[in-house]
Coordinates of C-alpha atoms in Angstrom, one line a residue:
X953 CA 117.1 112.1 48.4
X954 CA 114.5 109.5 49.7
X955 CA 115.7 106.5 51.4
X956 CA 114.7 102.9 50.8
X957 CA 113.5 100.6 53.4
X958 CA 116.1 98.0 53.1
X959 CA 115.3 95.9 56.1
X960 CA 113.3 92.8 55.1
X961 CA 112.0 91.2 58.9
X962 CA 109.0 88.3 58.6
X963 CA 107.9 89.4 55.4
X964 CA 107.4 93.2 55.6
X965 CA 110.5 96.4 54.7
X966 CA 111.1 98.5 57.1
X967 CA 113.2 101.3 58.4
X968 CA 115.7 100.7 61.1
X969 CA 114.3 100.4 64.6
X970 CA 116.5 103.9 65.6
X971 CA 115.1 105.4 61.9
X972 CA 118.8 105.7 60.8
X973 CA 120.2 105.3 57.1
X974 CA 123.3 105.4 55.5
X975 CA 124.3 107.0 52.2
X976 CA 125.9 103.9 49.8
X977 CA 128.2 106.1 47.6
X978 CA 128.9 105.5 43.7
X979 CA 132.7 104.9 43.7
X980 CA 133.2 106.3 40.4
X981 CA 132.5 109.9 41.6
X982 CA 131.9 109.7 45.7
X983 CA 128.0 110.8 44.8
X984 CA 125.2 109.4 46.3
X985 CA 123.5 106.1 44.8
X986 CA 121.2 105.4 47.4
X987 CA 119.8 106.6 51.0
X988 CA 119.1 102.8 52.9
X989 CA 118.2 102.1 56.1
X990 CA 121.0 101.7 58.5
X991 CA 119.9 99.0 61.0
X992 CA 121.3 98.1 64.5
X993 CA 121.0 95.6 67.5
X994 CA 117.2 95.9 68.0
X995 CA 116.8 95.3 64.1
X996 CA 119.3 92.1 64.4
X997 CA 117.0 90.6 67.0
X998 CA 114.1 91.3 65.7
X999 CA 115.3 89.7 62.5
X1000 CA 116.8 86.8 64.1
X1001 CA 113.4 86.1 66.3
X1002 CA 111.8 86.3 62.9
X1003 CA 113.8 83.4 61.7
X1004 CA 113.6 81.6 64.9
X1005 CA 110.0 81.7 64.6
X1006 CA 109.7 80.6 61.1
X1007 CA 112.5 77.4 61.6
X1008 CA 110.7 75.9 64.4
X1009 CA 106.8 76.8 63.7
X1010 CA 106.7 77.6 60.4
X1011 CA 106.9 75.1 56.9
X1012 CA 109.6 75.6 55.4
X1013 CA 112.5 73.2 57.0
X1014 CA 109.2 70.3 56.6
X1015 CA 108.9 71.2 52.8
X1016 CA 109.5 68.7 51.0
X1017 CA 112.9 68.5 48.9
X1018 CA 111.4 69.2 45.6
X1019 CA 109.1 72.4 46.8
X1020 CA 112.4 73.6 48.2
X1021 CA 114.1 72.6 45.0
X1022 CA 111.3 74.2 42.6
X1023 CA 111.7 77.5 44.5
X1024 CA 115.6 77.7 43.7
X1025 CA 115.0 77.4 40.6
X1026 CA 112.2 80.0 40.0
X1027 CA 115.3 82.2 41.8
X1028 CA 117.1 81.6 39.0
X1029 CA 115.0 82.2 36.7
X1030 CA 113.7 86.0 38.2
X1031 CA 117.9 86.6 37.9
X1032 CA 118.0 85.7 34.5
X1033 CA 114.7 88.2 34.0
X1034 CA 116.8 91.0 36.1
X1035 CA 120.0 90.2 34.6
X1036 CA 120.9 93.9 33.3
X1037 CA 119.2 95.7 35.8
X1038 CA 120.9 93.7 38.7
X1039 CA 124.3 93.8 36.4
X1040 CA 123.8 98.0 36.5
X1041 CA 123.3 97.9 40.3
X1042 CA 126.4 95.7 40.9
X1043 CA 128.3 98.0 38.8
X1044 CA 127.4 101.2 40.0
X1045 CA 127.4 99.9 43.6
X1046 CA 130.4 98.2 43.4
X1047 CA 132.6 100.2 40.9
X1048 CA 133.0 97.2 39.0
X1049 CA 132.4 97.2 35.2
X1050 CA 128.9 96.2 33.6
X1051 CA 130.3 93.0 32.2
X1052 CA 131.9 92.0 35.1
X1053 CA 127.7 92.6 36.8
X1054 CA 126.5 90.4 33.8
X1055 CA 129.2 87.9 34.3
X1056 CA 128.2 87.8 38.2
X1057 CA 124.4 87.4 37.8
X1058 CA 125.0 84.5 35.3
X1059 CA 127.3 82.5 38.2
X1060 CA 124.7 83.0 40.7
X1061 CA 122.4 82.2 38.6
X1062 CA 125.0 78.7 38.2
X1063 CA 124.6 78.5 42.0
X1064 CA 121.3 78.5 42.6
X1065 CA 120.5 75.8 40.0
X1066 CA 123.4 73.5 41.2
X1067 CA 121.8 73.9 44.8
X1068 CA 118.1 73.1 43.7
X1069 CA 119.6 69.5 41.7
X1070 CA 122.4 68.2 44.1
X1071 CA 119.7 68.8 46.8
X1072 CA 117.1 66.4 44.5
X1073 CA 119.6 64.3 43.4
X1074 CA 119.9 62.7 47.4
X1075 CA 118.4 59.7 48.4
X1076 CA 116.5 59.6 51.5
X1077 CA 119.5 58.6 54.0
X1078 CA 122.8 56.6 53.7
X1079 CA 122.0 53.2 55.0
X1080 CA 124.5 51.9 57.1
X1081 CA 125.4 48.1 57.6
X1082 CA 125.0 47.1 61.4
X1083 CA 126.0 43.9 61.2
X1084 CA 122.5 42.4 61.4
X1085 CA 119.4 42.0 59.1
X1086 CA 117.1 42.7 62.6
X1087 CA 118.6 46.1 62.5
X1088 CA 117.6 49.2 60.2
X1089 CA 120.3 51.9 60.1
X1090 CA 120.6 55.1 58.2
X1091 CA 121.8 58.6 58.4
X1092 CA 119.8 61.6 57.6
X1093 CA 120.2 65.2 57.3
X1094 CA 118.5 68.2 58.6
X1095 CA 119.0 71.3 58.2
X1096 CA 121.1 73.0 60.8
X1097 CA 118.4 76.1 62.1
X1098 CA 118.7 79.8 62.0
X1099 CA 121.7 81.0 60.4
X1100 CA 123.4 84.0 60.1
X1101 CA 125.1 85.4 57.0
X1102 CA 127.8 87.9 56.7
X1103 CA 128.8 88.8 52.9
X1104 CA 131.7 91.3 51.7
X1105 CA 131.6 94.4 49.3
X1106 CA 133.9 93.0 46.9
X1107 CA 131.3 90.1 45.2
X1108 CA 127.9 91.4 47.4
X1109 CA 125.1 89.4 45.1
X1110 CA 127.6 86.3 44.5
X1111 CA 129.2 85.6 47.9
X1112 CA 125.0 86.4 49.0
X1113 CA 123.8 83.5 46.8
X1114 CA 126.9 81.0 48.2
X1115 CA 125.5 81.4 51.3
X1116 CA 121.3 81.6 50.4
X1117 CA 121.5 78.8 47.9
X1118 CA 122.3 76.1 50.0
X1119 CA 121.0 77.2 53.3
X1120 CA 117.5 77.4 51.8
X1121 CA 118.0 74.2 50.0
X1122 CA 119.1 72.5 53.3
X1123 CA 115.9 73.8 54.7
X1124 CA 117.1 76.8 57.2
X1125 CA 116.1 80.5 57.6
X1126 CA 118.6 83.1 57.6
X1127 CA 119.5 86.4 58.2
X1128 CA 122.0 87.9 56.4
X1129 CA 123.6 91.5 56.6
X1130 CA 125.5 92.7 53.4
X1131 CA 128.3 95.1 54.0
X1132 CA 127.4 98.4 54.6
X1133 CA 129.3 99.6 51.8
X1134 CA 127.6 97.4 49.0
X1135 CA 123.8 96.5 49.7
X1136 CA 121.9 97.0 46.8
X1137 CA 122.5 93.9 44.7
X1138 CA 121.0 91.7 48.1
X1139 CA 118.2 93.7 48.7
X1140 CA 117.3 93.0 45.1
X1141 CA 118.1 89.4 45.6
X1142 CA 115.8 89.2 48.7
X1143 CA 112.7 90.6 46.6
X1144 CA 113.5 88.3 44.2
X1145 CA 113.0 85.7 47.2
X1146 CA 109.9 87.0 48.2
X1147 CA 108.6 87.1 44.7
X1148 CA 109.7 83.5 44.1
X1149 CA 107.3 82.7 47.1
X1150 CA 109.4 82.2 50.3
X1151 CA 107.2 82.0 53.3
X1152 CA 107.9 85.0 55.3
X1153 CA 110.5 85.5 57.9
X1154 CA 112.7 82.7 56.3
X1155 CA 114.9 85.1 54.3
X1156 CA 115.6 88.4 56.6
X1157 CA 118.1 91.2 55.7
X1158 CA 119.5 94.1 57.8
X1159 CA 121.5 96.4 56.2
X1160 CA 123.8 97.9 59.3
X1161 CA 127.7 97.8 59.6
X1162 CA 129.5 95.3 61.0
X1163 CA 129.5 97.2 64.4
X1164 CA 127.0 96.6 65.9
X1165 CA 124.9 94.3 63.7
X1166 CA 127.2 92.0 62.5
X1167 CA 128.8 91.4 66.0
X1168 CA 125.1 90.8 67.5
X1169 CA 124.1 88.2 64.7
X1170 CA 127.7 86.3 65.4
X1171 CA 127.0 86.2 69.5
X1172 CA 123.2 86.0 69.2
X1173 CA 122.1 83.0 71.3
X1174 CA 119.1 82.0 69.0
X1175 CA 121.5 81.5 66.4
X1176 CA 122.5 77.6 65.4
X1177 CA 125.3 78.3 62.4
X1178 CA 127.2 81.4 61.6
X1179 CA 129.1 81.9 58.0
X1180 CA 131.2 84.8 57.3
X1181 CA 133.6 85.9 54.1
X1182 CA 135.3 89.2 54.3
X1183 CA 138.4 90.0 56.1
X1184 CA 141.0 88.6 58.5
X1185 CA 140.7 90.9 61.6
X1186 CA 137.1 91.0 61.7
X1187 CA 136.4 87.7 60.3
X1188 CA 138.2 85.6 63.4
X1189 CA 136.8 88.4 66.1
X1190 CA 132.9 87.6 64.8
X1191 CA 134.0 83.7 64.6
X1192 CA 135.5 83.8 68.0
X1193 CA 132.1 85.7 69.4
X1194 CA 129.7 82.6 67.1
X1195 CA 132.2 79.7 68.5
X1196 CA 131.5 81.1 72.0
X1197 CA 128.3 80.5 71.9
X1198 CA 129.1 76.8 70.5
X1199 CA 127.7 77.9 67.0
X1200 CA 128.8 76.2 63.7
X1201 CA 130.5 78.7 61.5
X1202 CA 132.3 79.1 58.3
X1203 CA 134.9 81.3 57.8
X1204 CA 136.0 82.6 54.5
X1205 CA 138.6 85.0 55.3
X1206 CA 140.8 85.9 52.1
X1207 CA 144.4 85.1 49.9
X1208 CA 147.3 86.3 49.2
X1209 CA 147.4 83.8 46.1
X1210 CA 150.5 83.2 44.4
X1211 CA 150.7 82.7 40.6
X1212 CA 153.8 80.8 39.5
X1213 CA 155.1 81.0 35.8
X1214 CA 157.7 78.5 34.9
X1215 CA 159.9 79.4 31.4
X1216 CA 158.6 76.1 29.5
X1217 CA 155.0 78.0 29.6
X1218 CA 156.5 81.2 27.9
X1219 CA 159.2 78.6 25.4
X1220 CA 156.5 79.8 22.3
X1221 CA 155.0 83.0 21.5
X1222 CA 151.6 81.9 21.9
X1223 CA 152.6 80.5 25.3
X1224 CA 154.5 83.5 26.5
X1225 CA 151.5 86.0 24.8
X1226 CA 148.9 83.7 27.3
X1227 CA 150.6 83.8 30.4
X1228 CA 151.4 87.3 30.2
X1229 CA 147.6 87.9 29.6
X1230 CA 146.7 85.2 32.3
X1231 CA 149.1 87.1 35.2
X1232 CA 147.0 90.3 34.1
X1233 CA 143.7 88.8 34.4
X1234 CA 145.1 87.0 38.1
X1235 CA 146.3 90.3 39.2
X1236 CA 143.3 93.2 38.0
X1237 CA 140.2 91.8 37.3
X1238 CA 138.3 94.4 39.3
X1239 CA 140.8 96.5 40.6
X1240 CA 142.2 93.2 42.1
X1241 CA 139.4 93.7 44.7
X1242 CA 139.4 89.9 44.7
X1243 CA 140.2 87.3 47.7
X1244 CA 141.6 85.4 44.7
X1245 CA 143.6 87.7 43.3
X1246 CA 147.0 86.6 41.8
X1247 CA 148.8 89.3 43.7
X1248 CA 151.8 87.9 43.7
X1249 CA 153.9 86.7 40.5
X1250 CA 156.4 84.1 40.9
X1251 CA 158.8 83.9 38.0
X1252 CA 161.5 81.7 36.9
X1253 CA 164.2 84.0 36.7
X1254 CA 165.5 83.3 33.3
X1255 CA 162.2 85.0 31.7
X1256 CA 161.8 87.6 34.3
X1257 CA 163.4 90.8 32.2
X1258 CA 161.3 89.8 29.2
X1259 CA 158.1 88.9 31.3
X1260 CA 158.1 92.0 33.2
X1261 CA 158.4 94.3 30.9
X1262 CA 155.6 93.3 28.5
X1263 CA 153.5 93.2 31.6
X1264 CA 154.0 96.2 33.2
X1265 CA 153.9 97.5 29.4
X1266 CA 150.3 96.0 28.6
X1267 CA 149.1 96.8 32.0
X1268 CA 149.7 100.7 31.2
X1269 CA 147.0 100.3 28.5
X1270 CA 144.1 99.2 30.8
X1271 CA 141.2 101.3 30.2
X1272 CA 140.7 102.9 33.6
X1273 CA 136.9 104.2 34.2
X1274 CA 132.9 104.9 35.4
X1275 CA 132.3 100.5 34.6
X1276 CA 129.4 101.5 33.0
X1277 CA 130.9 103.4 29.8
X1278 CA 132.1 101.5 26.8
X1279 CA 135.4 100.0 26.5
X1280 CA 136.6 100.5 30.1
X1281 CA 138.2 97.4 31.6
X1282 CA 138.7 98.5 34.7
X1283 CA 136.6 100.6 37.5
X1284 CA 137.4 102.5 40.5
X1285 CA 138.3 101.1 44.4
X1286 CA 135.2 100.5 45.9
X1287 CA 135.8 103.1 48.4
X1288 CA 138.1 106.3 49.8
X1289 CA 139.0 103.9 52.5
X1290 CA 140.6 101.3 50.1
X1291 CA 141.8 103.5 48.2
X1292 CA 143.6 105.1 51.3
X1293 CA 145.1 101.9 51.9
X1294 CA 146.1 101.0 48.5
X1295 CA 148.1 104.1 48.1
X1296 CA 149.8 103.0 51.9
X1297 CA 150.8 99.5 50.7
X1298 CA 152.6 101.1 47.1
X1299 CA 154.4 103.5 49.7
X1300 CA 155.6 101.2 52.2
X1301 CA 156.5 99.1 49.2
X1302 CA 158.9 101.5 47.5
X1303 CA 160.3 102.4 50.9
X1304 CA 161.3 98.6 51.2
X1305 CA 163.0 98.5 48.2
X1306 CA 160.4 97.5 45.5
X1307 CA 161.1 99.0 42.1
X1308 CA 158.1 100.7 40.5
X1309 CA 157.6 99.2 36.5
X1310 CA 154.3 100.9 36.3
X1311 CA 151.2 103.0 37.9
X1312 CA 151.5 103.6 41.2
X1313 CA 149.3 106.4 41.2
X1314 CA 146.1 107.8 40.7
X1315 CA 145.3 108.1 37.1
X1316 CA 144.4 111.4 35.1
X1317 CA 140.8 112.7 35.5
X1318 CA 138.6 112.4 32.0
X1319 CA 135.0 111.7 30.9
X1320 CA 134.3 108.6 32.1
X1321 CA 137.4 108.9 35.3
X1322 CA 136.0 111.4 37.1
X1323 CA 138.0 113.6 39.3
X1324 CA 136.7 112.4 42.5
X1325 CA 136.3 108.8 41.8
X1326 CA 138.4 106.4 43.7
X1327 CA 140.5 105.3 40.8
X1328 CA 144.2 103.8 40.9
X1329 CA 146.3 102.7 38.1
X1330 CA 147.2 99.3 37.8
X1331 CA 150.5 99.1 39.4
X1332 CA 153.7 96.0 39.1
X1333 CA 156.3 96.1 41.5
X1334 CA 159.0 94.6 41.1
X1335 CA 162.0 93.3 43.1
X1336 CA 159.7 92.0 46.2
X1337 CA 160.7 89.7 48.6
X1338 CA 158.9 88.0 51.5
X1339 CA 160.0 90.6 54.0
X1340 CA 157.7 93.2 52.3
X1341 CA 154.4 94.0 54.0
X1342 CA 152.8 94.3 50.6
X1343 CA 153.9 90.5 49.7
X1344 CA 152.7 89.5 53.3
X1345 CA 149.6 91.4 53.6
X1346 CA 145.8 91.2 51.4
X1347 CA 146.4 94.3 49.0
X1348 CA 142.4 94.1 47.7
X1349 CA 143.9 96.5 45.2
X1350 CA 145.6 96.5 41.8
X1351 CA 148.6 95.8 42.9
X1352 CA 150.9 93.0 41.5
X1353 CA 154.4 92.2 42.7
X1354 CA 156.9 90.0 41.4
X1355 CA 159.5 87.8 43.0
X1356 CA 161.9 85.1 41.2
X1357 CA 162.7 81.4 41.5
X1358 CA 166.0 80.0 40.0
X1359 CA 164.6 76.1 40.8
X1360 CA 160.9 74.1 41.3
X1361 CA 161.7 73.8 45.1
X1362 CA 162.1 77.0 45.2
X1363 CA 158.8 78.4 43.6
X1364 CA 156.9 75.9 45.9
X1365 CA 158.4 77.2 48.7
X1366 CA 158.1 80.9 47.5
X1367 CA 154.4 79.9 46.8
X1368 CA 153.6 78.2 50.1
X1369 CA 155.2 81.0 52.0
X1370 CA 151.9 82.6 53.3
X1371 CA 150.0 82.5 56.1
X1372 CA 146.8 82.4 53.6
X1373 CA 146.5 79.4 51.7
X1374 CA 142.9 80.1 49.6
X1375 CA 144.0 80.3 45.8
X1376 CA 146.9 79.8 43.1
X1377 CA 147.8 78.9 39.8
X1378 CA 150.8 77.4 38.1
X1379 CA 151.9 77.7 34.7
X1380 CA 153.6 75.1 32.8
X1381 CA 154.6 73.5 29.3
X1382 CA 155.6 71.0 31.2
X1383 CA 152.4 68.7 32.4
X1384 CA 154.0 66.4 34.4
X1385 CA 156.0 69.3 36.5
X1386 CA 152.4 71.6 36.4
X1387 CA 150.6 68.6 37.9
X1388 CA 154.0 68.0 40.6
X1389 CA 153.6 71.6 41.6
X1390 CA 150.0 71.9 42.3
X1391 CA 150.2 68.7 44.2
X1392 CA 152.7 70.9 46.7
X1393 CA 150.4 73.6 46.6
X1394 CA 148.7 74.5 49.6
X1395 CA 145.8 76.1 48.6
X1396 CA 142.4 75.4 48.0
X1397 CA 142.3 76.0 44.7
X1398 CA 145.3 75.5 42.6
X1399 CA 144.5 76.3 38.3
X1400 CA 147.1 74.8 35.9
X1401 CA 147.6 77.2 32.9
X1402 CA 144.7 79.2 33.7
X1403 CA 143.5 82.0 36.5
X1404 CA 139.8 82.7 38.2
X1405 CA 137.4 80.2 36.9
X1406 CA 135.4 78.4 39.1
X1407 CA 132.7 75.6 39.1
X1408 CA 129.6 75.9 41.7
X1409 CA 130.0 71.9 42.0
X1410 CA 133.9 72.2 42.8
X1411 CA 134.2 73.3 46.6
X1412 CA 135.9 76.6 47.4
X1413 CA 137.9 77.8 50.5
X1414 CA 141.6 77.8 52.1
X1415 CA 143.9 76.4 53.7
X1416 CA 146.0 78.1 56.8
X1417 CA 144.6 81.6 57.9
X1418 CA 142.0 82.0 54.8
X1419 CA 139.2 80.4 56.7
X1420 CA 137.6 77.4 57.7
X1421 CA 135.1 75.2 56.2
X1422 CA 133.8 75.3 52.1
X1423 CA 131.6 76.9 50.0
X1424 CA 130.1 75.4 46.8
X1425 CA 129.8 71.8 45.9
X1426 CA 128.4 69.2 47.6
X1427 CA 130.4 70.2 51.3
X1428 CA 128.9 73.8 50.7
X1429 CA 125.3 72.7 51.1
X1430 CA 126.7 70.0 54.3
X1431 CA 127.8 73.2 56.0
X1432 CA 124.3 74.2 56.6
X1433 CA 123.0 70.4 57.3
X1434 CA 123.3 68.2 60.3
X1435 CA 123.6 64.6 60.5
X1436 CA 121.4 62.2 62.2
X1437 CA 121.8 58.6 63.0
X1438 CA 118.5 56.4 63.1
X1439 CA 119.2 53.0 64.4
X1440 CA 115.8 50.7 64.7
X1441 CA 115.8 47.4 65.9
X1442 CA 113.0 45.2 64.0
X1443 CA 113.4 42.8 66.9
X1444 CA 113.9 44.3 70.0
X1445 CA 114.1 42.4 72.9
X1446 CA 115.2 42.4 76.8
X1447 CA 119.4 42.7 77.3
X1448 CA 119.4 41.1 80.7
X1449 CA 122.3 43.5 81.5
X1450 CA 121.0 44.1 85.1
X1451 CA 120.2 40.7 87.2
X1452 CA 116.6 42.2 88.7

């Protein structure tokens, strides 16, 4: 097979510097999607200079506000045109299913529009009162410089465009390196770029792993803001490496997100039917390859017996498979690796004393589950307590566990009990006790009586260990802007401070 250039540096593809690629794998049966270039630290700095070049000679962070505005939303409208062919690559890339692609290129789609009106929407400064009508005072921003973007292989083309969207409507250049794992979707997105009519070397890509290109864009000195989402571990060793160098960053770093399910919202059969439904959705919704998974149920203990077994009951009938065939609702891990370590955390779960209700295996081979996919059954355990690793620790699989509450105090403090603090949901018949609990909550996103959606004007990110700063909404585009404080005197004057 015939690799792809998928290095984008100052306008022109390339192979990597050392001519090495990578093989990016189809999950559903371990074969090989694509052959892509597989870049290191000579490629990194050659993309970043590229950047450099074009922030500080080139047009782009002088454009003005609408140009920049217009381009977003000619982004949008190339996704929209390359909805089902991005969709495929998403889902063959990914493992996830082809609905799930569709449903992905429509939100970034969302994203990029929001970005190109709350960036028109702005005035020209915040005017700021100085006491005196023989001052003019007002604060600008500016876009922050060259920044670098690291993206995970969970959500490649969506966390890509929560990063692009507003760092291109702020003004910057970027370069951003998708995991190694999941490429394709970006390198699609940065054509799309291109054919929009970004100036070159504004958006650059390498396509490397983490070690050594994602390390060299978070300690490169030319660098001015640094924004990962992905993991724990190498999330905070990549920040600490950008903070060294007295970069800004962002840090989106993962959940383990608690969704709490008072009796009142299962008191009718429509109610019981919805949160049942909702606490699948929370928990599987790509193989629960999701920061925001609801991993962890929190029940009230009187409905528990009932609750449980309709869950583990309905989540037997998920249609594992290849997420391109009809009628399969659920797709493979995204790699050997994960599912390596989804198969650990179910073991060291049962060894702890978790009681299996369902899965906990890999699945059958069939037509569309081939036998050497990287499939695993959706899987409740039950009986978990905070002790577990698997209640402690980011699954990224379809695993959902289930501990009780007997009282509100205590499902707050079973909720809160994380070092993560990114994502959960309460449900309620109850409004005024929904409303109490999410107030407790700490998490950045708290859903009453409902799990997942989200809203490119509402910010996103965590509390605690899930990372620092916020995506999305009006914060999300400040992340990648500086202030500046212009203070003119219409009447200046000598002080007379000094006597001479």
């Amino acid at each position: 097979m015939s690799s792809i250039e998928t290095i984008h540096v100052d306008g022109v593809w390339l192979p990597a510097a050392a001519g090495e690629t990578r093989e990016v794998l189809d999950p559903a049966d371990a074969t090989t999607l694509q052959l892509v270039s597989e870049g290191g630290a000579q490629d990194a700095d050659a993309a970043v200079a590229a950047a450099r070049r074009a922030f500080d000679e080139g047009d782009w962070p002088r454009t003005a506000v609408a140009e920049r505005s217009a381009l977003l939303r000619r982004v949008a409208d190339l996704l929209q045109r390359d909805r089902e062919v991005i969709a495929l690559i998403e889902s063959r890339d990914t493992g996830k299913t082809l609905e799930e692609g569709r449903v992905d290129v429509d939100d970034v789609t969302n994203a990029f529009r929001y970005f190109a009106d709350v960036v028109m929407n702005e005035s020209g400064g915040r005017v700021v009162d100085a006491g005196s009508p023989d001052v003019h005072s007002v604060v600008v921003h500016e876009p922050v410089g060259v920044c670098s973007l690291i993206t995970p292989w969970n959500y490649p083309l969506l966390q890509a465009s929560w990063k692009i969207a507003p760092a291109l409507a702020a003004g910057n250049t970027f370069v951003i390196k998708p995991s190694e794992v999941t490429p394709l979707s970006t390198v699609h997105l940065i054509k799309l770029l291109v054919e929009a009519g970004l100036p070159a070397g504004v958006a650059n890509i390498v396509t490397g792993a983490g070690l050594p290109v994602g390390q060299r864009l978070a300690e490169h000195p030319d660098v001015d803001l640094f924004s990962f989402t992905g993991g724990l571990v190498s999330g905070t060793k990549a920040g600490a490496a950008a903070v060294s160098g007295a970069k800004k960053i962002a840090l989106e770093l993962g959940g383990k997100n608690p969704n709490v399910v008072f009796a009142d919202a299962c008191a009718t059969d429509e109610g019981f039917d919805t949160a049942v439904d909702q606490a699948l959705n929370a928990a599987f919704i790509h193989s629960g390859q999701v920061c925001s998974a609801g991993a962890r149920l929190i029940i009230e203990e009187s409905v528990r017996d009932r609750f449980v077994a309709e869950l583990a009951r309905r989540a037997e009938k998920i249609k594992l498979g290849r997420g391109t065939e009809d009628g399969v609702e659920c797709g493979p891990l995204v790699s050997q690796q994960q599912l390596d370590k989804v198969e650990a955390y179910v073991a060291s779960a049962l060894a702890e004393g978790a009681q299996l209700r369902c899965g906990g295996k890999r699945p059958e081979p069939s037509d569309v589950r081939p036998a050497s996919g990287y499939f695993y059954a959706p899987t409740v355990l039950d009986g978990c307590h905070r002790e577990m690793k698997v209640i402690r620790e980011e699954t990224f699989g379809p695993i959902l566990t289930v501990e009780t509450f007997a009282t509100e105090d205590e499902a707050v403090a079973l909720a809160n009990d994380t070092e993560y603090g990114l994502a959960g949901a309460v449900f309620s018949g109850d409004t005024a006790r929904a409303r109490r609990v999410a107030a407790r909550l700490r998490h950045g996103t708290v859903w009453i009586n409902d799990y997942h959606p989200y809203l490119p004007q509402a910010e996103w990110g965590g509390f605690g260990k899930s990372g620092i700063g916020r995506e999305l909404g009006p914060t999300g585009l400040d992340e990648y802007r500086e202030s500046k404080h212009i203070y003119e005197n219409l009447r200046p004057e000598p002080v007379r401070w000094f006597a001479g």
